[in-house]
Coordinates of C-alpha atoms and ligand atoms in Angstrom, one line a residue:
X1 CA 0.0 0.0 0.0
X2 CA 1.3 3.4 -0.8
X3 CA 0.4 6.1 2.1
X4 CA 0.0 9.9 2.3
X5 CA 1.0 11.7 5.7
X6 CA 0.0 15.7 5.3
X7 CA 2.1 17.6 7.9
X8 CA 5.1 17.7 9.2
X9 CA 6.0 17.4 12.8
X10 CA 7.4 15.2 15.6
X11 CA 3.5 14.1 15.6
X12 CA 3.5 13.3 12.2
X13 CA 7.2 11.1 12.6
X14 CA 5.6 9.2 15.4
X15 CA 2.1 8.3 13.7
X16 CA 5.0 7.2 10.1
X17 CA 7.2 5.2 12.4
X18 CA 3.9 3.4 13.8
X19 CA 2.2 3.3 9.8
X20 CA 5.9 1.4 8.8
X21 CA 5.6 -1.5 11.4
X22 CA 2.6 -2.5 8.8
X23 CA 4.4 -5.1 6.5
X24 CA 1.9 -4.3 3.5
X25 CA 3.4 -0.4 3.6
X26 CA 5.4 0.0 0.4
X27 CA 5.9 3.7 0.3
X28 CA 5.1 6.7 2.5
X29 CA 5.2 10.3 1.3
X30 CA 5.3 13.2 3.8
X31 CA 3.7 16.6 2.5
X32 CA 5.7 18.3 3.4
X33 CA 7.7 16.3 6.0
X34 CA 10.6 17.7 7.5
X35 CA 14.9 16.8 7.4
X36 CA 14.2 14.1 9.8
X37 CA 10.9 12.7 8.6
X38 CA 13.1 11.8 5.6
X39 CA 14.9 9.3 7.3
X40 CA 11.5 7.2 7.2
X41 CA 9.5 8.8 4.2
X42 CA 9.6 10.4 1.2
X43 CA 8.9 14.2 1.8
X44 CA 7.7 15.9 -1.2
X45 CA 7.7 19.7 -1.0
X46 CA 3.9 20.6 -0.8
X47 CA 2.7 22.5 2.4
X48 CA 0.1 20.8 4.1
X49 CA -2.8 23.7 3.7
X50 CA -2.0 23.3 -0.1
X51 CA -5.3 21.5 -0.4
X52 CA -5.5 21.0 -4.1
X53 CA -1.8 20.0 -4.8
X54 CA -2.0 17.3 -1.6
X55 CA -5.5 16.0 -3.8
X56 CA -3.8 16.2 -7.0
X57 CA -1.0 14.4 -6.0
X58 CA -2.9 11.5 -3.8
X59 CA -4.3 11.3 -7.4
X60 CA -1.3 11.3 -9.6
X61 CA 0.8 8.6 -7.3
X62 CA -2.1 6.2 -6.7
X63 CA -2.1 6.6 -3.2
X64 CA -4.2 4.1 -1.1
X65 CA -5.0 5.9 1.9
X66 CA -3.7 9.2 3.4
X67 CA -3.7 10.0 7.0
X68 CA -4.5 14.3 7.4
X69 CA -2.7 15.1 10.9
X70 CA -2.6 18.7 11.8
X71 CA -5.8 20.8 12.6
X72 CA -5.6 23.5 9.7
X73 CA -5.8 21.2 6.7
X74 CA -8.7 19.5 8.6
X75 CA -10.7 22.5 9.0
X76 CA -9.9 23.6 5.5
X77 CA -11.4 20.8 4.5
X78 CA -8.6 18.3 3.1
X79 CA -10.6 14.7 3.8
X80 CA -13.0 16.5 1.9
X81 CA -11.1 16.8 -1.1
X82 CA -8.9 13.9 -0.7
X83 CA -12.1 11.7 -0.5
X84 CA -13.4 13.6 -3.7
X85 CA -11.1 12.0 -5.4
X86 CA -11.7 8.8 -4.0
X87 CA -8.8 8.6 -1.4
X88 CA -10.0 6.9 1.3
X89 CA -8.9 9.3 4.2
X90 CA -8.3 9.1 8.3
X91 CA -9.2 12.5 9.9
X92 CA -12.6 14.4 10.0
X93 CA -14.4 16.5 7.3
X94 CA -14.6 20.0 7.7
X95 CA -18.0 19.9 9.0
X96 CA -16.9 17.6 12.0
X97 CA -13.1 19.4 12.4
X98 CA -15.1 22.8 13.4
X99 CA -15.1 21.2 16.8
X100 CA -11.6 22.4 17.0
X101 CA -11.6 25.3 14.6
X102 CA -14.3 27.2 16.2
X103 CA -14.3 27.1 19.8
X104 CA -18.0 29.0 20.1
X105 CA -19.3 26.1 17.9
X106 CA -18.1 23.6 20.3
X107 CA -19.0 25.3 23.7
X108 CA -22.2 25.3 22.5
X109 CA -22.5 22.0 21.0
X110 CA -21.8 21.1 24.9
X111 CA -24.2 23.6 26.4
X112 CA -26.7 22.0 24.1
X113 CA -26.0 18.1 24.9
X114 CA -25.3 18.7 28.6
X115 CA -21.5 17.5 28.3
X116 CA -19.9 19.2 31.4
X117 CA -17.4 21.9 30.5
X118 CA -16.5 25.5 31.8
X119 CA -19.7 28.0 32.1
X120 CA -18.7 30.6 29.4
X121 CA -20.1 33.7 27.8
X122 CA -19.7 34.3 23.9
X123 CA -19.6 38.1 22.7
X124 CA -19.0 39.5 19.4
X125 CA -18.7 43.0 20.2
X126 CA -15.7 44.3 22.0
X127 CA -18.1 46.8 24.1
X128 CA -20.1 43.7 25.6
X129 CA -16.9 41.8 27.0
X130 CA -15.7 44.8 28.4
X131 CA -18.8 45.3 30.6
X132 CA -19.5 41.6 31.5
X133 CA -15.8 41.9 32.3
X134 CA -16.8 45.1 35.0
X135 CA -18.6 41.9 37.3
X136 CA -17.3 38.3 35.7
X137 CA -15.4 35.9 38.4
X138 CA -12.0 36.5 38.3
X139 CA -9.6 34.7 37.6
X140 CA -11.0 34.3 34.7
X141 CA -10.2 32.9 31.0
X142 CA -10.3 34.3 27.5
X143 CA -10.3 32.6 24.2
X144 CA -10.1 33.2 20.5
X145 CA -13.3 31.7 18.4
X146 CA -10.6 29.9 15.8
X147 CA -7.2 28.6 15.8
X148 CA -4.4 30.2 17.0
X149 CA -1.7 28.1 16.9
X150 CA -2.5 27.3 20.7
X151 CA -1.8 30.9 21.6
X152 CA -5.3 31.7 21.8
X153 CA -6.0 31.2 25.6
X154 CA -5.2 34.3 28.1
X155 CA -5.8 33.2 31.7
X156 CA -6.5 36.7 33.2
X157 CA -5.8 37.4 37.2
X158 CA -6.9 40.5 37.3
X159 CA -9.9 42.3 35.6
X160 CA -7.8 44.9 34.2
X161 CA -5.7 41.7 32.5
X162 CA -8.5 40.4 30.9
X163 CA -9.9 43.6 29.9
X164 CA -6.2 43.9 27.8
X165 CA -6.6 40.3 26.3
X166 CA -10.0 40.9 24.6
X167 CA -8.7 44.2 23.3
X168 CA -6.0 42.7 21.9
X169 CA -7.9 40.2 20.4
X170 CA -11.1 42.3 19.4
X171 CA -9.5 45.6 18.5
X172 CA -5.9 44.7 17.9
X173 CA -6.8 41.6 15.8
X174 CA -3.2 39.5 17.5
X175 CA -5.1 36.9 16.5
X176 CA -6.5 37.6 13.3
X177 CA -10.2 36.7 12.1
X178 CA -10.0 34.2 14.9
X179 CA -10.5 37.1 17.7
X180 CA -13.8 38.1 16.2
X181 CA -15.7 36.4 18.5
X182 CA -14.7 35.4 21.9
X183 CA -15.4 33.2 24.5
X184 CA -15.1 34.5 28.5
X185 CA -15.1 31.1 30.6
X186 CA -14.2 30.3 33.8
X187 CA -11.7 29.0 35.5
X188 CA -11.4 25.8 36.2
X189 CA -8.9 23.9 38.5
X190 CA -7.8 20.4 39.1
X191 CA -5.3 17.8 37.1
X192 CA -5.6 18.2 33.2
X193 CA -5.6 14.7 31.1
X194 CA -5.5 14.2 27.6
X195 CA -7.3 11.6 26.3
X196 CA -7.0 10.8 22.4
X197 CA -10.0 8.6 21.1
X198 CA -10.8 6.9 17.6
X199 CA -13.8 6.8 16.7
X200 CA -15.7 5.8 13.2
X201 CA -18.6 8.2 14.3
X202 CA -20.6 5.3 16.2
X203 CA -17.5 3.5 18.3
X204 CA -15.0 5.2 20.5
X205 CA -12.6 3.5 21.5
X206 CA -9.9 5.6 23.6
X207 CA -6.4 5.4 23.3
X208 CA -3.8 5.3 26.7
X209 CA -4.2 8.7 28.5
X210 CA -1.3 11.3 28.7
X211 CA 0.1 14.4 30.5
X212 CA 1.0 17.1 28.5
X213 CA 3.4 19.7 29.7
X214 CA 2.6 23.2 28.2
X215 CA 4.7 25.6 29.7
X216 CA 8.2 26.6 28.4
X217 CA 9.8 26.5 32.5
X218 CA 10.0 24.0 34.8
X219 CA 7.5 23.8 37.7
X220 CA 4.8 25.1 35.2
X221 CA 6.5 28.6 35.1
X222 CA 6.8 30.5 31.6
X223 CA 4.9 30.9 28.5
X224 CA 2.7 28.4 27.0
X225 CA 4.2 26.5 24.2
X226 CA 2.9 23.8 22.1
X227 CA 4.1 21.3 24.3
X228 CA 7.3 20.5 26.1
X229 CA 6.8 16.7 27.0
X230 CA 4.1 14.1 27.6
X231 CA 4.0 10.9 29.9
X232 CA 1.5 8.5 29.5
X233 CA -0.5 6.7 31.2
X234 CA -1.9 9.7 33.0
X235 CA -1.8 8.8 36.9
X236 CA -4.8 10.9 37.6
X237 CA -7.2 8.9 34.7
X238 CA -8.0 6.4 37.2
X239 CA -10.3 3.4 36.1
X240 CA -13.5 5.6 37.5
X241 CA -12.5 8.6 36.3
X242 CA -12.1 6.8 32.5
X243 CA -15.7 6.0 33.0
X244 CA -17.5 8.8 33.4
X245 CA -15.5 10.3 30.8
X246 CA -17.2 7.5 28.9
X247 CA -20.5 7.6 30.0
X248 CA -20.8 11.9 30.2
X249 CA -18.2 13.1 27.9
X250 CA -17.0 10.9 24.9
X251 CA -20.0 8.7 23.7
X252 CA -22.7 12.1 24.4
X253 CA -19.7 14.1 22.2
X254 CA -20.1 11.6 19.2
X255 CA -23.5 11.5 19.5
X256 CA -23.8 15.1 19.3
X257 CA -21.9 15.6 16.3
X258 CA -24.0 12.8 14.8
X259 CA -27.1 14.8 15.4
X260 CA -25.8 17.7 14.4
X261 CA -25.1 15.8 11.2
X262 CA -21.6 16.5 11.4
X263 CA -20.4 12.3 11.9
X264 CA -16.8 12.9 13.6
X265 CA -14.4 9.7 11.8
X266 CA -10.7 9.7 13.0
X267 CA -9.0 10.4 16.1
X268 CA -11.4 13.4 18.6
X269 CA -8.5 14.6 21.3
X270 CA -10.2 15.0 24.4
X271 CA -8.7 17.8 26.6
X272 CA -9.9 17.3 30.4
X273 CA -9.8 19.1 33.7
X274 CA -10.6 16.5 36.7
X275 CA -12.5 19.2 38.8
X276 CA -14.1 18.3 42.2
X277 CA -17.1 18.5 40.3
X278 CA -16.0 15.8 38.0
X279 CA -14.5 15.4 34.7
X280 CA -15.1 18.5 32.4
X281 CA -14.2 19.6 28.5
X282 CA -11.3 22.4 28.4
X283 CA -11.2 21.9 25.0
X284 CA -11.6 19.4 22.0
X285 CA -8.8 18.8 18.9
X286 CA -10.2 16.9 15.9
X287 CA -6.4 15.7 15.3
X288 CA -4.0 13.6 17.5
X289 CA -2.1 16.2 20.1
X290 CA 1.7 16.8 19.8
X291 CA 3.6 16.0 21.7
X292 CA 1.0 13.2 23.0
X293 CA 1.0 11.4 20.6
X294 CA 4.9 10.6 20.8
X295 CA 4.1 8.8 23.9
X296 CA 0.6 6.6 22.9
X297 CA 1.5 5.4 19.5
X298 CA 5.3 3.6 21.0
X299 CA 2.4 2.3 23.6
X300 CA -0.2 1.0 21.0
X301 CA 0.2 -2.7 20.4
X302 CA -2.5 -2.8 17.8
X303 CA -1.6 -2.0 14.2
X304 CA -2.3 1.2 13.5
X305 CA -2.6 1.0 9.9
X306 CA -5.8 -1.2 10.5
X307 CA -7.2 0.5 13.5
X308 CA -7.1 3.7 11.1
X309 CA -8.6 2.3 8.1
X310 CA -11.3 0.9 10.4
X311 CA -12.3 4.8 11.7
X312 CA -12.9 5.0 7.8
X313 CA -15.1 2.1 7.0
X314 CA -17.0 1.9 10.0
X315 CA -15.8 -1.2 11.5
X316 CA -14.1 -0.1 14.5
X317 CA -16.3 -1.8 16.6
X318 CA -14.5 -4.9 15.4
X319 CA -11.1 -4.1 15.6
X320 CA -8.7 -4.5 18.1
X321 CA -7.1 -1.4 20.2
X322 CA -4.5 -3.1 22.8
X323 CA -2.2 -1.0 24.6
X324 CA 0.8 -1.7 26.6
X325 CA 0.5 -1.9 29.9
X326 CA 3.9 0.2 30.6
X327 CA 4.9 3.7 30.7
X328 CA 6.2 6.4 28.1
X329 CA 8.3 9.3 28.6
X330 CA 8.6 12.1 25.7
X331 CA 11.0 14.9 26.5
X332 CA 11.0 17.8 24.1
X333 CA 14.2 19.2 23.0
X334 CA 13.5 23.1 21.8
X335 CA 15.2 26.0 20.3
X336 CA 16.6 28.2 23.4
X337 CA 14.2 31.7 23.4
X338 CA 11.1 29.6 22.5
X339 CA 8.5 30.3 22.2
X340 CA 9.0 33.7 21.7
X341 CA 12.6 34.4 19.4
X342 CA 15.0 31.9 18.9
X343 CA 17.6 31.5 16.4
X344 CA 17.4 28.5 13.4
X345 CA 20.0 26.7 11.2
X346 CA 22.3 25.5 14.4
X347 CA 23.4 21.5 13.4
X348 CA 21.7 19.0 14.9
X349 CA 23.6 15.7 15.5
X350 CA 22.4 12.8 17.3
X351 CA 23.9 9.4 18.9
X352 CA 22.7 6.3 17.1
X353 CA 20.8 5.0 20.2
X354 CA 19.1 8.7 20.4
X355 CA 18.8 8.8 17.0
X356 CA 16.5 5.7 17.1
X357 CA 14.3 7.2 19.7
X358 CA 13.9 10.6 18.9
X359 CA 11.0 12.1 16.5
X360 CA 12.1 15.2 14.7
X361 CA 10.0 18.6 14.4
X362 CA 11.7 21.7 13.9
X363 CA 14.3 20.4 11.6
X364 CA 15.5 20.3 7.7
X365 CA 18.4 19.5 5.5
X366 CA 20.9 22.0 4.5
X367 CA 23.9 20.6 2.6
X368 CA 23.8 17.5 4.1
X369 CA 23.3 18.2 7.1
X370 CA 19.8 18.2 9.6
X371 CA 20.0 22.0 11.2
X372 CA 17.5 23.3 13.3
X373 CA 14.5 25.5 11.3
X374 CA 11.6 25.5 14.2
X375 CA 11.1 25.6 18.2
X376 CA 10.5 22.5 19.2
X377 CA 13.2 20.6 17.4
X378 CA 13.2 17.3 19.0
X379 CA 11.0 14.6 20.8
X380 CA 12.8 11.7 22.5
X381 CA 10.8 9.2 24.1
X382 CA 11.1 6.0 25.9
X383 CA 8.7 3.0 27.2
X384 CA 9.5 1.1 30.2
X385 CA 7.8 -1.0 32.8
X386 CA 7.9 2.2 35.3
X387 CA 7.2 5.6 35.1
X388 CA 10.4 6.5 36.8
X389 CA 12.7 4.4 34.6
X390 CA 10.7 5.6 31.5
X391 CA 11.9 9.5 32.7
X392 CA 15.1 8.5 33.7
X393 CA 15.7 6.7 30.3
X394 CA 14.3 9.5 28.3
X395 CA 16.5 12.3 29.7
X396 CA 19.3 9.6 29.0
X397 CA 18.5 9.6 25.8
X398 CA 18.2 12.9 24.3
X399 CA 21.0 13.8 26.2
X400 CA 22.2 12.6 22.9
X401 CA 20.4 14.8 20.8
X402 CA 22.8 17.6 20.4
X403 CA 22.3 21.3 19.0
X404 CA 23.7 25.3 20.1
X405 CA 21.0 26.3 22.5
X406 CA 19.5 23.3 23.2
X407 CA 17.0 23.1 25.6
X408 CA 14.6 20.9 27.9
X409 CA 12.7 21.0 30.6
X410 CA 14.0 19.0 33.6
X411 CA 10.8 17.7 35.3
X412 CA 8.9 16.0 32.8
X413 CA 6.9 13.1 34.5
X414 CA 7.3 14.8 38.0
X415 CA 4.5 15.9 38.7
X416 CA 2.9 12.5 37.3
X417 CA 5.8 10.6 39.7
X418 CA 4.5 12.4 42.8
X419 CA 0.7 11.6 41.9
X420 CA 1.5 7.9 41.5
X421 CA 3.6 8.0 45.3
Ligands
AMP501 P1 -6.3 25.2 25.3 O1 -5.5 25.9 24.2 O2 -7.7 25.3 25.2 O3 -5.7 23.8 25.5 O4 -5.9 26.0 26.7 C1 -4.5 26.0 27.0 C2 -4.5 25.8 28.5 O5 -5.2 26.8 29.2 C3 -5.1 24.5 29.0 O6 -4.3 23.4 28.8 C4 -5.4 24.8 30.4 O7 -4.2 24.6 31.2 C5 -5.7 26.3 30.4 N1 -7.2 26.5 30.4 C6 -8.0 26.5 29.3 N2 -9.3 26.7 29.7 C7 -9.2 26.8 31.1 C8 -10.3 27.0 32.1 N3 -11.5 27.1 31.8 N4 -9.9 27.0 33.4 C9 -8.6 26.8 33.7 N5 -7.6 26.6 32.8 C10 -7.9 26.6 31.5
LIG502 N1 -0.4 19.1 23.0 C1 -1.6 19.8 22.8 C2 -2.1 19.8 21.4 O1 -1.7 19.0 20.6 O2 -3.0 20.6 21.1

């Protein structure tokens, strides 16, 4: 079979390294792919929002079935187009992937099927905020209607704070068309879990959970970034916890969409607060997360090939999902300055054993050589039978991932450790 990957991340080397365990794979190409990717794919220069060169290519090389991985191509409708064709596709249509690309559409898809998220205010006119703003809870948090690159999301302290965030977004546009409408939620607190799930539109069946670490500084100090490492399992998913999420979150979510005739098909990221309340909705993806999914798919025991194609016929029902039961560890390895400035085109070198382990993001060839071009350059993750050895064995290892200005956190899996003791 000859496969299509559209994007270019450490996400998108993780879910090629997983596709290539399938013996019937006889080709994968990367659109675009990065320097690394290319170690495992064929990347062919087309960006991964070029909707109609992706569909024209799937067309020209016979493809078989093409896996769409980040959340822009998926809102701009790439399945769509892929599967005009006739390219059988893993990922949602448009219609389904607004339930990341607007985050109005899917508050109220929750308000309306009683799945327990954040109370939250939507306003369209700058004027309105700023009032309900005069008398809203504080702390309270802020967020742009579309995406942002996961910069959309201003936790505000102060009423004055918040006041500045929906300026910016309604007035000064730092967001683009995505901060004409906003949503004013409030604050939530407790343990955060992601939970990735496939689902054909009528099965779910969810995949390990995982911690993501978001800010840039250890102890959860800094700037939010894209991610900075993952462990999974998750320590505070706990067996009752996972059903409830079942029973109130994921099954009422795909039914929702499917009244809402919007069918979700692929893999629906489930972003959770455990609150005293219970489990709640901080957000959804329509995509796998990064860097999550760098610790679940070296976890999944079950082909992925087939468990993806399944999410496209309709037969997941039928088809195995097995996890290990052991621990991952994915340490990010970034560009020093991110994710604000940082400088590109340092050398990257690796050793072998690293090399083995590591999925690479922010990186291209340049004469030969794989220099640095993004923030978050590398992921290097391990599996063991413990958490601890898992984190001990991933810092070992991309301690041999080596570039100017390197930089990791030191305490991913920490707080995760301590939950566990
Ligand atoms: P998001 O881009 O929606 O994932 O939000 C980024 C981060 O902001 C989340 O991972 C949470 O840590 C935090 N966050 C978002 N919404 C809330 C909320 N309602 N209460 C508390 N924290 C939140
Ligand atoms: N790691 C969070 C995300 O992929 O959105």
């Amino acid at each position: 079979m000859k496969l299509l990957v559209v994007g270019g991340g450490g996400r998108e080397h993780a879910i090629i390294r997983s596709l290539k365990k399938n013996p019937s794979v006889t080709e994968i190409f990367a659109l675009p792919g990065n320097g690394g990717i290319a170690q495992d794919a064929t990347c062919v220069p087309i960006g991964a929002t070029d909707i109609e060169k992706i569909a024209a290519f799937a067309v020209e090389n016979h493809i078989d079935y093409a896996v769409v991985a980040p959340d822009d191509p998926l809102v701009l409708g790439c399945v769509d187009a892929l599967e005009e064709k006739g390219i059988p596709c893993f990922g949602p249509r448009a219609n389904a992937a607004i339930i990341e690309g607007s985050k109005v559409f899917a508050k109220n898809l929750m308000k309306k099927y009683g799945i327990p998220t954040a109370r939250y205010e939507v306003f369209d006119r700058l004027a309105d905020a700023l009032r309900y703003l005069d008398t809203a809870p504080i702390p309270t948090v802020i967020k742009a209607d579309g995406l942002a690159l996961g910069k959309g999301v201003i936790i505000a302290s102060t009423r004055e704070e918040a006041k500045a965030a929906v300026r910016d977004m309604m007035e000064g546009h730092v967001f683009g068309a995505s901060g004409d409408h906003v949503v004013i939620e409030e604050f939530l607190t407790g343990p955060e879990v992601s939970v990735l799930a496939f689902t054909d539109g009528q099965t779910v069946k969810p995949m390990v959970s995982s911690m993501d670490h978001k800010r840039a500084g250890d102890n959860d100090t800094g700037l939010n970034t894209g991610g900075m490492g993952t462990v999974a399992p998750n320590p505070y998913y706990t067996p009752e916890v996972a059903n409830r999420c079942m029973e109130e979150i994921f099954l009422p979510t795909i039914a929702a969409m499917n009244a809402e005739n919007r069918t979700f098909k692929g893999c629906l990221y489930f972003g959770l607060m455990i609150t005293t309340d219970g489990p709640k909705v901080i957000e959804y993806n329509c995509r796998f997360g990064d860097p999550e999914t760098q610790v679940v798919l070296p976890l999944l025991e079950s082909d992925l090939l087939t468990v993806m194609r399944s999410t496209t016929n309709g037969t997941l029902a039928e088809t195995e999902v097995k996890f290990a039961d052991k621990h991952a560890c994915c340490v990010i390895t970034a560009s020093s300055g991110y994710p604000t400035s940082y400088k590109k085109g340092f050398e990257i070198t690796f050793t072998p054993e690293a090399l083995a382990h590591t999925y690479i993001a922010g990186a291209k060839e340049e004469n030969g050589k794989l220099v640095t071009s993004g923030g978050r350059v590398t992921g290097t993750t391990a599996v063991a039978d413990c958490l601890e050895d898992a984190i001990r064995e991933a810092y070992r290892l991309s301690d041999g991932v080596r570039f100017e200005g390197a930089y990791r956190r030191s305490d991913i899996g920490k707080r995760a450790l301590q939950a566990l003791k």
